[in-house]
mmCIF file of C-alpha atoms in Angstrom:
data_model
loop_
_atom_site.group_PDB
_atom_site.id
_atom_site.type_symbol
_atom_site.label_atom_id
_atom_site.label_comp_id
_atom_site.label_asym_id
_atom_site.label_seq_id
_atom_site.Cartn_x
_atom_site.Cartn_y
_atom_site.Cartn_z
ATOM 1 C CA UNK A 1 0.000 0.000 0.000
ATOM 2 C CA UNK A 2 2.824 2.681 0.918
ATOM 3 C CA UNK A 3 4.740 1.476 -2.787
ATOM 4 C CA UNK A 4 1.287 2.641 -4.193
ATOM 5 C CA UNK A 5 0.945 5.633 -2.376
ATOM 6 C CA UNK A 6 5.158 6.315 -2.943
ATOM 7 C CA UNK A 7 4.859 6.129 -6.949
ATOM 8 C CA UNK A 8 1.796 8.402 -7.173
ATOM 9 C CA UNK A 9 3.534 10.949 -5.092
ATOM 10 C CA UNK A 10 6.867 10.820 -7.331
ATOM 11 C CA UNK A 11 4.121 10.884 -10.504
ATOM 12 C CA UNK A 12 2.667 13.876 -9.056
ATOM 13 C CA UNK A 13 5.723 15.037 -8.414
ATOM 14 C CA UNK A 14 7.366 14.412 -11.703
ATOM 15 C CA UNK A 15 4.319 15.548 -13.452
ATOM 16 C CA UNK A 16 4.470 19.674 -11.899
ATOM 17 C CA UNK A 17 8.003 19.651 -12.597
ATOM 18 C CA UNK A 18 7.495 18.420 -16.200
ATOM 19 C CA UNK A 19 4.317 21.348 -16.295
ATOM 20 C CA UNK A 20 6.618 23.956 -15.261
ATOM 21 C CA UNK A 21 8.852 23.002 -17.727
ATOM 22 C CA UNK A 22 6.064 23.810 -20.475
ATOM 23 C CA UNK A 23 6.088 26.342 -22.683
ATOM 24 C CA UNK A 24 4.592 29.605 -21.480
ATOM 25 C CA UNK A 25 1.320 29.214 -22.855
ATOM 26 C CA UNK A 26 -0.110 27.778 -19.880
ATOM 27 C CA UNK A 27 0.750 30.357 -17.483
ATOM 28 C CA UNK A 28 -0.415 33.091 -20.117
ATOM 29 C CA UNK A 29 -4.036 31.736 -20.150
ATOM 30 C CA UNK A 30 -3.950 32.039 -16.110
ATOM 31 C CA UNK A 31 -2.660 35.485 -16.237
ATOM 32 C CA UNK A 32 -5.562 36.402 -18.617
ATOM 33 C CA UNK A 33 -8.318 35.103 -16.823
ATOM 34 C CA UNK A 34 -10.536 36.990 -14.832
ATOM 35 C CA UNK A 35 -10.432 37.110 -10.560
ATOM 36 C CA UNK A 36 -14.610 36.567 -10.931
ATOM 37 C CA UNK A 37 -13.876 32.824 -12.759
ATOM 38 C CA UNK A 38 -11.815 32.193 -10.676
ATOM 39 C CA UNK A 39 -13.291 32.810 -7.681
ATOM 40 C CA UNK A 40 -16.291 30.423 -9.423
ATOM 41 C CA UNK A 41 -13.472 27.646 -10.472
ATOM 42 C CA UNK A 42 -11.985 27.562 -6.527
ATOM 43 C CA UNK A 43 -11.146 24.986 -5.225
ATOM 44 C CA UNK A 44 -9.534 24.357 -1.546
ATOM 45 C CA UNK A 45 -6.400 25.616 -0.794
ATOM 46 C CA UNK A 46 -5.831 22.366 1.190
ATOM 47 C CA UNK A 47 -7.508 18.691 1.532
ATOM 48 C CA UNK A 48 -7.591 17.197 5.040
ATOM 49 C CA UNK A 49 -5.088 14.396 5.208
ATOM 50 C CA UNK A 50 -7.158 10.857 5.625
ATOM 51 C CA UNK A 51 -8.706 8.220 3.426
ATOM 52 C CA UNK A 52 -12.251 7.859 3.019
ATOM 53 C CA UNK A 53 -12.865 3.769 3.889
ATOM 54 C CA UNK A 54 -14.659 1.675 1.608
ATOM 55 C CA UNK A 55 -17.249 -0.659 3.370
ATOM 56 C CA UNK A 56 -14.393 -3.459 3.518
ATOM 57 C CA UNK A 57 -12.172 -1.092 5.057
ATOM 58 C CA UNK A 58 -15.116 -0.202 7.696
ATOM 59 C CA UNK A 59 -15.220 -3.682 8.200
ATOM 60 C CA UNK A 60 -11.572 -4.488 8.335
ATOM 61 C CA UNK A 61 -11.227 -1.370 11.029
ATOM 62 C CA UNK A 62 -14.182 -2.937 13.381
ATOM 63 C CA UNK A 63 -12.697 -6.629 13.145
ATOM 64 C CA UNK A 64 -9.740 -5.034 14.062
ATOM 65 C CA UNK A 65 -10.990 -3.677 17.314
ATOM 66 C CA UNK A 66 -10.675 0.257 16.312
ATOM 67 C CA UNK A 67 -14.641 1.015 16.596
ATOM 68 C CA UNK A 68 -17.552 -0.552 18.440
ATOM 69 C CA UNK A 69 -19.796 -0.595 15.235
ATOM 70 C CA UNK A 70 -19.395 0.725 11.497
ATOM 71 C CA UNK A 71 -22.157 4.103 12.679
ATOM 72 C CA UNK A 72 -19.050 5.056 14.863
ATOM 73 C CA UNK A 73 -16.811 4.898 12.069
ATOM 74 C CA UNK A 74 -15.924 8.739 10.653
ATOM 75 C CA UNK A 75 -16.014 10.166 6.935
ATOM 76 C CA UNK A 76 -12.583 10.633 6.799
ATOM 77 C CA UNK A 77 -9.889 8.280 8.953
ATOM 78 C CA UNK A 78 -5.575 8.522 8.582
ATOM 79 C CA UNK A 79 -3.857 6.262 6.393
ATOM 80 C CA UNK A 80 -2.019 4.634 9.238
ATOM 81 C CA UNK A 81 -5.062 3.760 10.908
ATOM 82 C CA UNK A 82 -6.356 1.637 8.113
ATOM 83 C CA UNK A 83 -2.884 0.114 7.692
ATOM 84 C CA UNK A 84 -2.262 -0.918 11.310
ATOM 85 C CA UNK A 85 -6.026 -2.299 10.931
ATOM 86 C CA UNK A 86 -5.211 -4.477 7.566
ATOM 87 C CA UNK A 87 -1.951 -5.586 10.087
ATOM 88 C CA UNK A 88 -4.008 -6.538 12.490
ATOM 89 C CA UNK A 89 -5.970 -8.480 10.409
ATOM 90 C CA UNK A 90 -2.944 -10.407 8.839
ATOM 91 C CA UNK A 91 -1.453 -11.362 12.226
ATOM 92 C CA UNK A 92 -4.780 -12.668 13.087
ATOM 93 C CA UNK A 93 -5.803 -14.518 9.625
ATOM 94 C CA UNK A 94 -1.932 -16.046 10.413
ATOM 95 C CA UNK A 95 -2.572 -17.205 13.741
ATOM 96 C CA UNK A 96 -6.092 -19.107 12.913
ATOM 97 C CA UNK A 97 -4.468 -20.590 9.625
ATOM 98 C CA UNK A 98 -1.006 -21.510 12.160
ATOM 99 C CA UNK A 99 -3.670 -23.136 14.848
ATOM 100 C CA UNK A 100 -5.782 -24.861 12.118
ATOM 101 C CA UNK A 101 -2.491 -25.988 11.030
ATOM 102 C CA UNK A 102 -1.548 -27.437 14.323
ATOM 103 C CA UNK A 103 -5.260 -29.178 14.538
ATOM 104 C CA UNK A 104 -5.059 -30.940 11.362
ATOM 105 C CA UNK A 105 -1.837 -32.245 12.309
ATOM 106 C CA UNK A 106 -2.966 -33.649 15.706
ATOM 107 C CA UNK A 107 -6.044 -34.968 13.613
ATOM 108 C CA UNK A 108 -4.093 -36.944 11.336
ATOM 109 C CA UNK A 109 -1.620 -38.212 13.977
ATOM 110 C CA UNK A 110 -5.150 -39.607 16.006
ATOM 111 C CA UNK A 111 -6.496 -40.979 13.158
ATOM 112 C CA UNK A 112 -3.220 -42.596 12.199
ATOM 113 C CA UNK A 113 -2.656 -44.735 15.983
ATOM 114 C CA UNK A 114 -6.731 -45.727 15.408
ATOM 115 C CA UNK A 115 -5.862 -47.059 12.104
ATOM 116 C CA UNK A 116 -2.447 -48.521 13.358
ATOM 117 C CA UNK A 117 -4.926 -49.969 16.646
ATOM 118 C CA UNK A 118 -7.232 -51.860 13.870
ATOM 119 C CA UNK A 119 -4.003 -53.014 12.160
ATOM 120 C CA UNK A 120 -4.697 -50.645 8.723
ATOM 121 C CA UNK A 121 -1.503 -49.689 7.162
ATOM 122 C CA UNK A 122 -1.120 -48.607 3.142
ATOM 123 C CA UNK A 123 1.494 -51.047 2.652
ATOM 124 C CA UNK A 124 -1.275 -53.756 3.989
ATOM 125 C CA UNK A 125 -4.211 -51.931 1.546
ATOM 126 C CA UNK A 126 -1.460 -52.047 -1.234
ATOM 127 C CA UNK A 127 -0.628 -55.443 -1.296
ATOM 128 C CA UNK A 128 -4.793 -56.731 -1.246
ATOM 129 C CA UNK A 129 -5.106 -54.318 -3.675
ATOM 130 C CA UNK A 130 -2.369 -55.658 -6.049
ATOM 131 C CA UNK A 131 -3.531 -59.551 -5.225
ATOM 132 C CA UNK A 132 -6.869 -58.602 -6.076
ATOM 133 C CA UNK A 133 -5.604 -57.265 -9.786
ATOM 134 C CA UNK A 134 -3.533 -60.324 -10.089
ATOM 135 C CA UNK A 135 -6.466 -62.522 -9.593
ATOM 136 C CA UNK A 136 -8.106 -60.648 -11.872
ATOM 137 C CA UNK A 137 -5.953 -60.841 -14.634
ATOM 138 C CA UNK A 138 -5.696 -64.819 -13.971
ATOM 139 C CA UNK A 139 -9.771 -64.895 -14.278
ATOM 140 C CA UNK A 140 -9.288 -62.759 -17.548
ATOM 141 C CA UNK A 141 -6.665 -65.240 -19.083
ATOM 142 C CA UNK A 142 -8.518 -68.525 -17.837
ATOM 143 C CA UNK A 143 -11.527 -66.951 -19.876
ATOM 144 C CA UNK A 144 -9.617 -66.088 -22.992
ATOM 145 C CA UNK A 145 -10.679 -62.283 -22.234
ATOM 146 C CA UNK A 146 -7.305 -61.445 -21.312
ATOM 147 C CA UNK A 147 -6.463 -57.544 -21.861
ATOM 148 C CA UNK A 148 -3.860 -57.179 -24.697
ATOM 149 C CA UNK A 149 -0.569 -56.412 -22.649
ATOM 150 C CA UNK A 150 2.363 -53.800 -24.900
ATOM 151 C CA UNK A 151 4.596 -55.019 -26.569
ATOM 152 C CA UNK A 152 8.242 -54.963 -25.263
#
């Protein structure tokens, strides 16, 4: 978020110097217009520093703990509130996937020792599994339907 915000300053930057650079056309055109257009065209000298938050952003700042409830939440907030929010959030969203993590693995070591305790193991499935194609094959040669094996 701060490359973002980095680059469009150094455009914005890069783009007044380039402008002053410019002939003097522009700055003729401002000198010849008239104090009542532009008192019409104003605009404010300065904007209030802060980010208006988009409804995930609300969202993001009450799962984060900054406000009771999204009517609490004002127009305008700072930039580094919303970005220590969004941190929050990550640490958090890393700590459930790091426990769920940790669950599945004591899941899988459980279910392993009952399988072990009923005397399942893959090498055990593999080798039924293997007879049982063998005695298939021998059924399908007995029967002249034998599958056509490649040629070596």
């Amino acid at each position: 978020m701060n490359f973002v915000r980095c680059r469009l300053s150094v455009r914005n930057l890069l783009g007044q110097r380039i402008r002053g650079m410019c002939s003097n056309k522009v700055q003729e055109t401002k000198a010849e217009s008239s104090p009542a257009a532009s008192a019409q065209d104003s605009r404010p000298l300065f904007k209030v520093p802060g980010y208006r938050p988009s409804e995930m952003d609300k969202k993001i700042l009450i799962w984060a703990g900054r406000f009771k409830s999204a009517d609490q939440i004002p127009e305008t907030v700072s930039f580094e509130m919303i970005d220590s929010a969004r941190n929050r959030i990550r640490v958090k969203a890393a700590y459930v996937m790091m426990a769920m993590t940790l669950g599945a693995c004591v899941l899988m070591v459980v279910m392993g020792k009952k399988a072990a305790g009923r005397n399942e193991s893959l090498t055990l499935y593999n080798m039924e599994k293997k007879a049982k194609w063998k005695e298939q094959t021998e059924k399908g040669e007995a029967s002249g339907d034998a599958l056509p094996q490649k040629a070596q």
